[in-house]
JSON list of C-alpha atoms in Angstrom, two decimals:
[
{"chain": "R", "resi": 9, "resn": "UNK", "atom": "CA", "xyz": [24.19, 19.49, -87.02]},
{"chain": "R", "resi": 10, "resn": "UNK", "atom": "CA", "xyz": [24.26, 22.91, -85.36]},
{"chain": "R", "resi": 11, "resn": "UNK", "atom": "CA", "xyz": [21.56, 23.64, -82.81]},
{"chain": "R", "resi": 12, "resn": "UNK", "atom": "CA", "xyz": [19.37, 26.63, -83.61]},
{"chain": "R", "resi": 13, "resn": "UNK", "atom": "CA", "xyz": [18.47, 28.70, -80.57]},
{"chain": "R", "resi": 14, "resn": "UNK", "atom": "CA", "xyz": [15.22, 30.58, -80.95]},
{"chain": "R", "resi": 15, "resn": "UNK", "atom": "CA", "xyz": [15.09, 34.14, -79.72]},
{"chain": "R", "resi": 16, "resn": "UNK", "atom": "CA", "xyz": [12.58, 34.75, -76.93]},
{"chain": "R", "resi": 17, "resn": "UNK", "atom": "CA", "xyz": [9.30, 36.32, -77.89]},
{"chain": "R", "resi": 18, "resn": "UNK", "atom": "CA", "xyz": [9.15, 39.98, -76.89]},
{"chain": "R", "resi": 19, "resn": "UNK", "atom": "CA", "xyz": [5.96, 41.91, -76.13]},
{"chain": "R", "resi": 20, "resn": "UNK", "atom": "CA", "xyz": [6.14, 45.60, -76.99]},
{"chain": "R", "resi": 21, "resn": "UNK", "atom": "CA", "xyz": [3.95, 48.51, -78.03]},
{"chain": "R", "resi": 22, "resn": "UNK", "atom": "CA", "xyz": [3.10, 48.22, -81.69]},
{"chain": "R", "resi": 23, "resn": "UNK", "atom": "CA", "xyz": [4.51, 50.77, -84.13]},
{"chain": "R", "resi": 24, "resn": "UNK", "atom": "CA", "xyz": [2.97, 51.93, -87.39]},
{"chain": "R", "resi": 25, "resn": "UNK", "atom": "CA", "xyz": [5.38, 49.70, -89.36]},
{"chain": "R", "resi": 26, "resn": "UNK", "atom": "CA", "xyz": [3.82, 46.66, -87.58]},
{"chain": "R", "resi": 27, "resn": "UNK", "atom": "CA", "xyz": [0.38, 47.46, -89.02]},
{"chain": "R", "resi": 28, "resn": "UNK", "atom": "CA", "xyz": [0.54, 45.21, -92.10]},
{"chain": "R", "resi": 29, "resn": "UNK", "atom": "CA", "xyz": [1.60, 42.17, -90.06]},
{"chain": "R", "resi": 30, "resn": "UNK", "atom": "CA", "xyz": [-1.03, 42.87, -87.38]},
{"chain": "R", "resi": 31, "resn": "UNK", "atom": "CA", "xyz": [-3.76, 43.24, -90.02]},
{"chain": "R", "resi": 32, "resn": "UNK", "atom": "CA", "xyz": [-2.67, 39.94, -91.63]},
{"chain": "R", "resi": 33, "resn": "UNK", "atom": "CA", "xyz": [-2.99, 38.15, -88.26]},
{"chain": "R", "resi": 34, "resn": "UNK", "atom": "CA", "xyz": [-6.36, 39.82, -87.62]},
{"chain": "R", "resi": 35, "resn": "UNK", "atom": "CA", "xyz": [-7.65, 38.74, -91.04]},
{"chain": "R", "resi": 36, "resn": "UNK", "atom": "CA", "xyz": [-6.43, 35.17, -90.48]},
{"chain": "R", "resi": 37, "resn": "UNK", "atom": "CA", "xyz": [-8.42, 35.10, -87.22]},
{"chain": "R", "resi": 38, "resn": "UNK", "atom": "CA", "xyz": [-11.53, 36.82, -88.61]},
{"chain": "R", "resi": 39, "resn": "UNK", "atom": "CA", "xyz": [-13.82, 33.92, -87.63]},
{"chain": "R", "resi": 40, "resn": "UNK", "atom": "CA", "xyz": [-12.86, 34.28, -83.97]},
{"chain": "R", "resi": 41, "resn": "UNK", "atom": "CA", "xyz": [-12.43, 38.06, -83.59]},
{"chain": "R", "resi": 42, "resn": "UNK", "atom": "CA", "xyz": [-14.56, 39.48, -86.40]},
{"chain": "R", "resi": 43, "resn": "UNK", "atom": "CA", "xyz": [-13.50, 41.91, -89.10]},
{"chain": "R", "resi": 44, "resn": "UNK", "atom": "CA", "xyz": [-10.96, 44.44, -87.84]},
{"chain": "R", "resi": 45, "resn": "UNK", "atom": "CA", "xyz": [-10.71, 47.72, -89.73]},
{"chain": "R", "resi": 46, "resn": "UNK", "atom": "CA", "xyz": [-7.24, 48.97, -90.62]},
{"chain": "R", "resi": 47, "resn": "UNK", "atom": "CA", "xyz": [-8.01, 52.59, -89.53]},
{"chain": "R", "resi": 48, "resn": "UNK", "atom": "CA", "xyz": [-9.18, 51.31, -86.13]},
{"chain": "R", "resi": 49, "resn": "UNK", "atom": "CA", "xyz": [-5.87, 49.48, -85.65]},
{"chain": "R", "resi": 50, "resn": "UNK", "atom": "CA", "xyz": [-3.98, 52.59, -86.79]},
{"chain": "R", "resi": 51, "resn": "UNK", "atom": "CA", "xyz": [-5.80, 54.69, -84.18]},
{"chain": "R", "resi": 52, "resn": "UNK", "atom": "CA", "xyz": [-5.07, 52.11, -81.47]},
{"chain": "R", "resi": 53, "resn": "UNK", "atom": "CA", "xyz": [-1.38, 52.09, -82.38]},
{"chain": "R", "resi": 54, "resn": "UNK", "atom": "CA", "xyz": [-1.31, 55.91, -82.28]},
{"chain": "R", "resi": 55, "resn": "UNK", "atom": "CA", "xyz": [-2.82, 55.82, -78.74]},
{"chain": "R", "resi": 56, "resn": "UNK", "atom": "CA", "xyz": [-0.29, 53.18, -77.61]},
{"chain": "R", "resi": 57, "resn": "UNK", "atom": "CA", "xyz": [-3.11, 50.69, -77.08]},
{"chain": "R", "resi": 58, "resn": "UNK", "atom": "CA", "xyz": [-1.88, 47.90, -79.35]},
{"chain": "R", "resi": 59, "resn": "UNK", "atom": "CA", "xyz": [0.82, 45.53, -78.16]},
{"chain": "R", "resi": 60, "resn": "UNK", "atom": "CA", "xyz": [2.50, 43.02, -80.43]},
{"chain": "R", "resi": 61, "resn": "UNK", "atom": "CA", "xyz": [4.41, 39.81, -79.84]},
{"chain": "R", "resi": 62, "resn": "UNK", "atom": "CA", "xyz": [7.61, 39.75, -81.87]},
{"chain": "R", "resi": 63, "resn": "UNK", "atom": "CA", "xyz": [9.83, 36.83, -82.77]},
{"chain": "R", "resi": 64, "resn": "UNK", "atom": "CA", "xyz": [11.50, 37.12, -86.17]},
{"chain": "R", "resi": 65, "resn": "UNK", "atom": "CA", "xyz": [8.43, 39.16, -87.04]},
{"chain": "R", "resi": 66, "resn": "UNK", "atom": "CA", "xyz": [5.06, 39.99, -85.50]},
{"chain": "R", "resi": 67, "resn": "UNK", "atom": "CA", "xyz": [3.41, 36.75, -84.28]},
{"chain": "R", "resi": 68, "resn": "UNK", "atom": "CA", "xyz": [0.46, 38.18, -82.33]},
{"chain": "R", "resi": 69, "resn": "UNK", "atom": "CA", "xyz": [-1.26, 41.32, -81.11]},
{"chain": "R", "resi": 70, "resn": "UNK", "atom": "CA", "xyz": [-3.71, 42.65, -78.56]},
{"chain": "R", "resi": 71, "resn": "UNK", "atom": "CA", "xyz": [-5.79, 45.80, -79.16]},
{"chain": "R", "resi": 72, "resn": "UNK", "atom": "CA", "xyz": [-7.11, 47.25, -75.92]},
{"chain": "R", "resi": 73, "resn": "UNK", "atom": "CA", "xyz": [-8.42, 50.52, -74.50]},
{"chain": "R", "resi": 74, "resn": "UNK", "atom": "CA", "xyz": [-8.07, 52.22, -71.13]},
{"chain": "R", "resi": 75, "resn": "UNK", "atom": "CA", "xyz": [-11.56, 53.34, -70.17]},
{"chain": "R", "resi": 76, "resn": "UNK", "atom": "CA", "xyz": [-12.34, 56.51, -68.21]},
{"chain": "R", "resi": 77, "resn": "UNK", "atom": "CA", "xyz": [-13.24, 54.42, -65.14]},
{"chain": "R", "resi": 78, "resn": "UNK", "atom": "CA", "xyz": [-9.67, 53.07, -64.98]},
{"chain": "R", "resi": 79, "resn": "UNK", "atom": "CA", "xyz": [-10.47, 49.61, -66.36]},
{"chain": "R", "resi": 80, "resn": "UNK", "atom": "CA", "xyz": [-8.89, 48.30, -69.55]},
{"chain": "R", "resi": 81, "resn": "UNK", "atom": "CA", "xyz": [-10.95, 46.41, -72.09]},
{"chain": "R", "resi": 82, "resn": "UNK", "atom": "CA", "xyz": [-9.68, 44.18, -74.89]},
{"chain": "R", "resi": 83, "resn": "UNK", "atom": "CA", "xyz": [-11.11, 44.64, -78.38]},
{"chain": "R", "resi": 84, "resn": "UNK", "atom": "CA", "xyz": [-9.11, 41.93, -80.15]},
{"chain": "R", "resi": 85, "resn": "UNK", "atom": "CA", "xyz": [-6.38, 39.46, -79.29]},
{"chain": "R", "resi": 86, "resn": "UNK", "atom": "CA", "xyz": [-4.95, 37.02, -81.83]},
{"chain": "R", "resi": 87, "resn": "UNK", "atom": "CA", "xyz": [-1.80, 35.08, -82.63]},
{"chain": "R", "resi": 88, "resn": "UNK", "atom": "CA", "xyz": [-0.28, 33.56, -85.73]},
{"chain": "R", "resi": 89, "resn": "UNK", "atom": "CA", "xyz": [0.98, 30.53, -83.77]},
{"chain": "R", "resi": 90, "resn": "UNK", "atom": "CA", "xyz": [-1.59, 29.04, -81.37]},
{"chain": "R", "resi": 91, "resn": "UNK", "atom": "CA", "xyz": [-0.62, 26.97, -78.36]},
{"chain": "R", "resi": 92, "resn": "UNK", "atom": "CA", "xyz": [2.76, 28.62, -77.65]},
{"chain": "R", "resi": 93, "resn": "UNK", "atom": "CA", "xyz": [1.72, 30.92, -74.78]},
{"chain": "R", "resi": 94, "resn": "UNK", "atom": "CA", "xyz": [1.81, 34.04, -76.95]},
{"chain": "R", "resi": 95, "resn": "UNK", "atom": "CA", "xyz": [-1.83, 34.91, -76.25]},
{"chain": "R", "resi": 96, "resn": "UNK", "atom": "CA", "xyz": [-1.26, 34.63, -72.50]},
{"chain": "R", "resi": 97, "resn": "UNK", "atom": "CA", "xyz": [1.78, 36.90, -72.73]},
{"chain": "R", "resi": 98, "resn": "UNK", "atom": "CA", "xyz": [-0.24, 39.46, -74.70]},
{"chain": "R", "resi": 99, "resn": "UNK", "atom": "CA", "xyz": [-3.21, 39.24, -72.31]},
{"chain": "R", "resi": 100, "resn": "UNK", "atom": "CA", "xyz": [-0.98, 39.89, -69.32]},
{"chain": "R", "resi": 101, "resn": "UNK", "atom": "CA", "xyz": [0.65, 42.88, -71.04]},
{"chain": "R", "resi": 102, "resn": "UNK", "atom": "CA", "xyz": [-2.60, 44.86, -70.83]},
{"chain": "R", "resi": 103, "resn": "UNK", "atom": "CA", "xyz": [-2.86, 47.16, -67.78]},
{"chain": "R", "resi": 104, "resn": "UNK", "atom": "CA", "xyz": [-5.03, 45.89, -64.93]},
{"chain": "R", "resi": 105, "resn": "UNK", "atom": "CA", "xyz": [-7.76, 45.98, -63.89]},
{"chain": "R", "resi": 106, "resn": "UNK", "atom": "CA", "xyz": [-9.01, 44.40, -67.10]},
{"chain": "R", "resi": 107, "resn": "UNK", "atom": "CA", "xyz": [-12.46, 43.38, -68.28]},
{"chain": "R", "resi": 108, "resn": "UNK", "atom": "CA", "xyz": [-13.62, 41.88, -71.56]},
{"chain": "R", "resi": 109, "resn": "UNK", "atom": "CA", "xyz": [-16.69, 40.30, -73.09]},
{"chain": "R", "resi": 110, "resn": "UNK", "atom": "CA", "xyz": [-16.60, 37.02, -74.99]},
{"chain": "R", "resi": 111, "resn": "UNK", "atom": "CA", "xyz": [-19.45, 35.17, -76.75]},
{"chain": "R", "resi": 112, "resn": "UNK", "atom": "CA", "xyz": [-20.79, 32.42, -74.48]},
{"chain": "R", "resi": 113, "resn": "UNK", "atom": "CA", "xyz": [-20.01, 29.52, -76.85]},
{"chain": "R", "resi": 114, "resn": "UNK", "atom": "CA", "xyz": [-16.56, 30.70, -77.95]},
{"chain": "R", "resi": 115, "resn": "UNK", "atom": "CA", "xyz": [-13.51, 28.49, -77.36]},
{"chain": "R", "resi": 116, "resn": "UNK", "atom": "CA", "xyz": [-11.75, 31.66, -76.15]},
{"chain": "R", "resi": 117, "resn": "UNK", "atom": "CA", "xyz": [-13.59, 31.31, -72.83]},
{"chain": "R", "resi": 118, "resn": "UNK", "atom": "CA", "xyz": [-11.39, 28.34, -71.90]},
{"chain": "R", "resi": 119, "resn": "UNK", "atom": "CA", "xyz": [-8.31, 30.44, -72.74]},
{"chain": "R", "resi": 120, "resn": "UNK", "atom": "CA", "xyz": [-9.50, 33.29, -70.49]},
{"chain": "R", "resi": 121, "resn": "UNK", "atom": "CA", "xyz": [-10.16, 30.87, -67.64]},
{"chain": "R", "resi": 122, "resn": "UNK", "atom": "CA", "xyz": [-6.69, 29.23, -68.03]},
{"chain": "R", "resi": 123, "resn": "UNK", "atom": "CA", "xyz": [-5.16, 32.73, -68.10]},
{"chain": "R", "resi": 124, "resn": "UNK", "atom": "CA", "xyz": [-6.48, 33.57, -64.66]},
{"chain": "R", "resi": 125, "resn": "UNK", "atom": "CA", "xyz": [-9.65, 35.40, -65.60]},
{"chain": "R", "resi": 126, "resn": "UNK", "atom": "CA", "xyz": [-12.67, 35.36, -63.33]},
{"chain": "R", "resi": 127, "resn": "UNK", "atom": "CA", "xyz": [-16.08, 34.88, -64.98]},
{"chain": "R", "resi": 128, "resn": "UNK", "atom": "CA", "xyz": [-18.19, 37.53, -63.23]},
{"chain": "R", "resi": 129, "resn": "UNK", "atom": "CA", "xyz": [-21.41, 37.57, -65.29]},
{"chain": "R", "resi": 130, "resn": "UNK", "atom": "CA", "xyz": [-23.18, 36.53, -68.47]},
{"chain": "R", "resi": 131, "resn": "UNK", "atom": "CA", "xyz": [-25.29, 39.18, -70.20]},
{"chain": "R", "resi": 132, "resn": "UNK", "atom": "CA", "xyz": [-27.45, 39.47, -73.29]},
{"chain": "R", "resi": 133, "resn": "UNK", "atom": "CA", "xyz": [-25.58, 40.94, -76.24]},
{"chain": "R", "resi": 134, "resn": "UNK", "atom": "CA", "xyz": [-27.03, 42.26, -79.49]},
{"chain": "R", "resi": 135, "resn": "UNK", "atom": "CA", "xyz": [-26.81, 38.87, -81.22]},
{"chain": "R", "resi": 136, "resn": "UNK", "atom": "CA", "xyz": [-25.78, 36.41, -78.49]},
{"chain": "R", "resi": 137, "resn": "UNK", "atom": "CA", "xyz": [-25.05, 36.02, -74.80]},
{"chain": "R", "resi": 138, "resn": "UNK", "atom": "CA", "xyz": [-21.68, 37.33, -73.62]},
{"chain": "R", "resi": 139, "resn": "UNK", "atom": "CA", "xyz": [-19.49, 36.18, -70.74]},
{"chain": "R", "resi": 140, "resn": "UNK", "atom": "CA", "xyz": [-17.78, 38.97, -68.81]},
{"chain": "R", "resi": 141, "resn": "UNK", "atom": "CA", "xyz": [-14.24, 38.13, -67.69]},
{"chain": "R", "resi": 142, "resn": "UNK", "atom": "CA", "xyz": [-12.16, 40.20, -65.26]},
{"chain": "R", "resi": 143, "resn": "UNK", "atom": "CA", "xyz": [-8.57, 40.35, -64.05]},
{"chain": "R", "resi": 144, "resn": "UNK", "atom": "CA", "xyz": [-7.90, 42.62, -61.07]},
{"chain": "R", "resi": 145, "resn": "UNK", "atom": "CA", "xyz": [-4.70, 43.97, -59.59]},
{"chain": "R", "resi": 146, "resn": "UNK", "atom": "CA", "xyz": [-4.69, 41.08, -57.11]},
{"chain": "R", "resi": 147, "resn": "UNK", "atom": "CA", "xyz": [-5.70, 38.38, -59.56]},
{"chain": "R", "resi": 148, "resn": "UNK", "atom": "CA", "xyz": [-2.46, 38.02, -61.54]}
]
């Protein structure tokens, strides 16, 4: 039997033709990341602020924004194949320094901690308490 060698996963800026695949992954992860509007993803892609993980097709994405104060913030990050390191690769593709907020009880907090994030505060959100995670230039 011939051995199949898998191509390495590549992280790159998303292009408009990736939108359908990204939206499918976002919808499949709606419980964790909330409902993501297609026009919002389109705008992020146009700004160059959506990265995608590509294997044979798109297998994950991160939608982020560079704030005026020089910090990046992540809006959504999701993968089609959990547990393969794709989320970590996407997280580390976002320019540093980086800050994000995550609901206090979310399983994503363990992921952010494993990925080198520093929990700097917990604040009241509109509906629930939010943990604030940061990655600095020196933290990675």
